[in-house]
Amino acid sequence: MSAVRPQARKRLLRVPNFRAAVRFERPRGTNDYGPEEMARRRSVEGILRQTAERFGFREVSTPTFEHLDLFTTKSGPGIVEELYAFRDKAARDLALRPEFTASIVRFYLSDLRNLPKPVKVYSVGNVFRYEEPQKGKYREFTQFNAEIIGAPSLQGDAEIIALAVECLRGVGVREVHTRIGHIGMLRSFLRIPPDDQAKVLHWLDKKDFGALRTELARLGLENLEEPLKEYVDLHGGPEVLDEGARVIKGVGTEGFDYLKALAKRLKAYSIENVMFDLGVVRGLDYYTGMVFEIDSPNLGTAKQVMGGGAYTLAELFGGDAVPQTGFAFGLDRIVLAAKAEDVALPMSRLDCYVIPIGDALQESGLEVLVKLRRGGIFADIDLLGRGPSKNLDYANSIGARFAVLVGEAETKKGVVAVKDLDSGDQKELTLTALIDLIPRSKQGR
Ligand code: HAM
């Protein structure tokens, strides 16, 4: 029995008398994806997942929302301003995740640290940032995130960079620039309290030199403006590292020596000609060592397809010191980069579209359909009772590989007429022969 009182029930049932239908639009900065786009996205995601698993990473999943302070603790001013934060019915302050790293470290400290080291994990999912939307920059987007926790820095950093490079190779995106820097050197140069450091680094990351000047003036550090500008402009081969040491002299060369050793290790991974960029500052505040980014110059302003580096969140979250390194790809941006380069992505495709010729063959058509589906074939059938030529148009429009025509004469002979929709060739085949023709059917055997 419903607990709704009769009077209230009446109110619930009252249908508003709308004159005009209400048209809803999706919220700003979000996207709908149709079947073609979704197939492209799943194709890219599948390649990234497979590549990570080939590298020994295993998938983990964390909540879409977390306690607000997980993200305000050390993500930096950029991210905090962009949070989708809300209070739940029990007055808990929560936020939609703007990224994965903080959640993964929280999960590491509560559970994953009991796993044998190194912990190599990846995750895929939607993240949320209140940013000004433009092409490739959304308020809800998808990240492919990978982290290594507990491997010595050099080994972990090289492995994580190698994974990022291999992911893009796998997708087939070639026109990219990988740039590696070291935020630790910049932090050592800026010997100021962490909150002030975060602000200076924020403006350096945005390359907003006007705001940088104001910030430095506020801190009484005007003398740092020129060396900082010169430093973040340094990019190129290994010679850049010696230049960097010259510009920010007095802080030693430890980070630069580290990057040289990293380049040597990457060479052993067949990653040659590493490009250094001392202007890689990163928008998040937790990085402490090597930092790296990959751009696709074809994408205009939102060209960064990946960002990552070495960080120290575990200590800040009350855990012990352990090397942490990782990256996240913007999945939306890799898909755009692949499109810009006309990359032919492996797409899932309907194998067979079954067309019964006339009403009398509807049941035979369904029999064929069921056998194909049970044989592991992706198969569909006409549901509208259209004629053969309209059905062939439909099969072509959904990108089916073969049209399987079920006619009276063929049924008597125990065959079907199979039309190859790519070449236009047609031949008669038994169902067993048709199933054997399609590679997919062999996968599950
Ligand atoms: P991030 O650079 O903030 O790093 O984001 C990673 C990637 O997400 C970017 O390189 C970009 O491709 C994509 N992205 C960022 N904002 C948007 C947006 N508004 N719309 C579409 N795509 C976007 C992180 O999130 C770190 N957690 C990466 C990391 C993992 N570092 C260590 N481990």
JSON list of C-alpha atoms and ligand atoms in Angstrom, two decimals, residues 99 101 129 131 136-138 141 143 145-147 282 284 286-287 304-309 311 326-330 333, ligand 1:
[
{"chain": "A", "resi": 99, "resn": "GLU", "atom": "CA", "xyz": [41.19, 14.26, -11.71]},
{"chain": "A", "resi": 101, "resn": "THR", "atom": "CA", "xyz": [45.55, 11.22, -8.69]},
{"chain": "A", "resi": 129, "resn": "ARG", "atom": "CA", "xyz": [36.18, 21.03, -13.98]},
{"chain": "A", "resi": 131, "resn": "GLU", "atom": "CA", "xyz": [36.36, 25.84, -16.95]},
{"chain": "A", "resi": 136, "resn": "GLY", "atom": "CA", "xyz": [38.71, 20.25, -26.60]},
{"chain": "A", "resi": 137, "resn": "LYS", "atom": "CA", "xyz": [38.05, 21.95, -23.24]},
{"chain": "A", "resi": 138, "resn": "TYR", "atom": "CA", "xyz": [34.95, 20.76, -21.46]},
{"chain": "A", "resi": 141, "resn": "PHE", "atom": "CA", "xyz": [35.62, 15.10, -19.88]},
{"chain": "A", "resi": 143, "resn": "GLN", "atom": "CA", "xyz": [40.72, 10.95, -18.47]},
{"chain": "A", "resi": 145, "resn": "ASN", "atom": "CA", "xyz": [45.04, 7.92, -15.80]},
{"chain": "A", "resi": 146, "resn": "ALA", "atom": "CA", "xyz": [48.06, 5.79, -14.84]},
{"chain": "A", "resi": 147, "resn": "GLU", "atom": "CA", "xyz": [50.16, 5.83, -11.67]},
{"chain": "A", "resi": 282, "resn": "ARG", "atom": "CA", "xyz": [51.87, 21.85, -14.62]},
{"chain": "A", "resi": 284, "resn": "LEU", "atom": "CA", "xyz": [48.42, 20.97, -10.26]},
{"chain": "A", "resi": 286, "resn": "TYR", "atom": "CA", "xyz": [51.55, 18.33, -5.99]},
{"chain": "A", "resi": 287, "resn": "TYR", "atom": "CA", "xyz": [54.41, 17.77, -8.44]},
{"chain": "A", "resi": 304, "resn": "GLN", "atom": "CA", "xyz": [47.80, 19.32, -24.42]},
{"chain": "A", "resi": 305, "resn": "VAL", "atom": "CA", "xyz": [46.71, 15.68, -24.76]},
{"chain": "A", "resi": 306, "resn": "MET", "atom": "CA", "xyz": [48.56, 14.48, -21.68]},
{"chain": "A", "resi": 307, "resn": "GLY", "atom": "CA", "xyz": [50.16, 15.80, -18.52]},
{"chain": "A", "resi": 308, "resn": "GLY", "atom": "CA", "xyz": [51.94, 14.14, -15.62]},
{"chain": "A", "resi": 309, "resn": "GLY", "atom": "CA", "xyz": [55.02, 13.76, -13.50]},
{"chain": "A", "resi": 311, "resn": "TYR", "atom": "CA", "xyz": [54.69, 13.99, -7.02]},
{"chain": "A", "resi": 326, "resn": "GLY", "atom": "CA", "xyz": [51.85, 9.20, -13.14]},
{"chain": "A", "resi": 327, "resn": "PHE", "atom": "CA", "xyz": [50.01, 10.88, -15.98]},
{"chain": "A", "resi": 328, "resn": "ALA", "atom": "CA", "xyz": [46.56, 11.42, -17.42]},
{"chain": "A", "resi": 329, "resn": "PHE", "atom": "CA", "xyz": [45.53, 11.62, -21.04]},
{"chain": "A", "resi": 330, "resn": "GLY", "atom": "CA", "xyz": [42.52, 13.67, -22.00]},
{"chain": "A", "resi": 333, "resn": "ARG", "atom": "CA", "xyz": [41.69, 15.33, -26.99]},
{"chain": "B", "resi": 1, "resn": "HAM", "atom": "P1", "xyz": [46.06, 17.57, -16.07]},
{"chain": "B", "resi": 1, "resn": "HAM", "atom": "O1", "xyz": [47.15, 18.09, -16.97]},
{"chain": "B", "resi": 1, "resn": "HAM", "atom": "O2", "xyz": [45.32, 18.53, -15.26]},
{"chain": "B", "resi": 1, "resn": "HAM", "atom": "O3", "xyz": [46.71, 16.45, -15.17]},
{"chain": "B", "resi": 1, "resn": "HAM", "atom": "O4", "xyz": [45.02, 16.79, -16.97]},
{"chain": "B", "resi": 1, "resn": "HAM", "atom": "C1", "xyz": [45.45, 15.74, -17.80]},
{"chain": "B", "resi": 1, "resn": "HAM", "atom": "C2", "xyz": [44.88, 15.91, -19.19]},
{"chain": "B", "resi": 1, "resn": "HAM", "atom": "O5", "xyz": [43.46, 16.03, -19.13]},
{"chain": "B", "resi": 1, "resn": "HAM", "atom": "C3", "xyz": [45.32, 17.16, -19.93]},
{"chain": "B", "resi": 1, "resn": "HAM", "atom": "O6", "xyz": [46.60, 17.00, -20.48]},
{"chain": "B", "resi": 1, "resn": "HAM", "atom": "C4", "xyz": [44.24, 17.29, -20.99]},
{"chain": "B", "resi": 1, "resn": "HAM", "atom": "O7", "xyz": [44.52, 16.45, -22.09]},
{"chain": "B", "resi": 1, "resn": "HAM", "atom": "C5", "xyz": [43.03, 16.76, -20.27]},
{"chain": "B", "resi": 1, "resn": "HAM", "atom": "N1", "xyz": [42.18, 17.90, -19.84]},
{"chain": "B", "resi": 1, "resn": "HAM", "atom": "C6", "xyz": [42.40, 18.76, -18.83]},
{"chain": "B", "resi": 1, "resn": "HAM", "atom": "N2", "xyz": [41.40, 19.66, -18.73]},
{"chain": "B", "resi": 1, "resn": "HAM", "atom": "C7", "xyz": [40.51, 19.35, -19.70]},
{"chain": "B", "resi": 1, "resn": "HAM", "atom": "C8", "xyz": [39.25, 19.90, -20.12]},
{"chain": "B", "resi": 1, "resn": "HAM", "atom": "N3", "xyz": [38.70, 20.92, -19.49]},
{"chain": "B", "resi": 1, "resn": "HAM", "atom": "N4", "xyz": [38.62, 19.31, -21.18]},
{"chain": "B", "resi": 1, "resn": "HAM", "atom": "C9", "xyz": [39.16, 18.25, -21.83]},
{"chain": "B", "resi": 1, "resn": "HAM", "atom": "N5", "xyz": [40.34, 17.69, -21.47]},
{"chain": "B", "resi": 1, "resn": "HAM", "atom": "C10", "xyz": [41.02, 18.23, -20.43]},
{"chain": "B", "resi": 1, "resn": "HAM", "atom": "C11", "xyz": [46.02, 15.71, -14.26]},
{"chain": "B", "resi": 1, "resn": "HAM", "atom": "O8", "xyz": [44.83, 15.67, -14.19]},
{"chain": "B", "resi": 1, "resn": "HAM", "atom": "C12", "xyz": [46.92, 14.87, -13.36]},
{"chain": "B", "resi": 1, "resn": "HAM", "atom": "N6", "xyz": [46.06, 14.18, -12.38]},
{"chain": "B", "resi": 1, "resn": "HAM", "atom": "C13", "xyz": [47.74, 13.90, -14.17]},
{"chain": "B", "resi": 1, "resn": "HAM", "atom": "C14", "xyz": [48.61, 13.03, -13.32]},
{"chain": "B", "resi": 1, "resn": "HAM", "atom": "C15", "xyz": [48.40, 11.76, -12.97]},
{"chain": "B", "resi": 1, "resn": "HAM", "atom": "N7", "xyz": [49.75, 13.41, -12.75]},
{"chain": "B", "resi": 1, "resn": "HAM", "atom": "C16", "xyz": [50.25, 12.41, -12.04]},
{"chain": "B", "resi": 1, "resn": "HAM", "atom": "N8", "xyz": [49.43, 11.40, -12.17]}
]
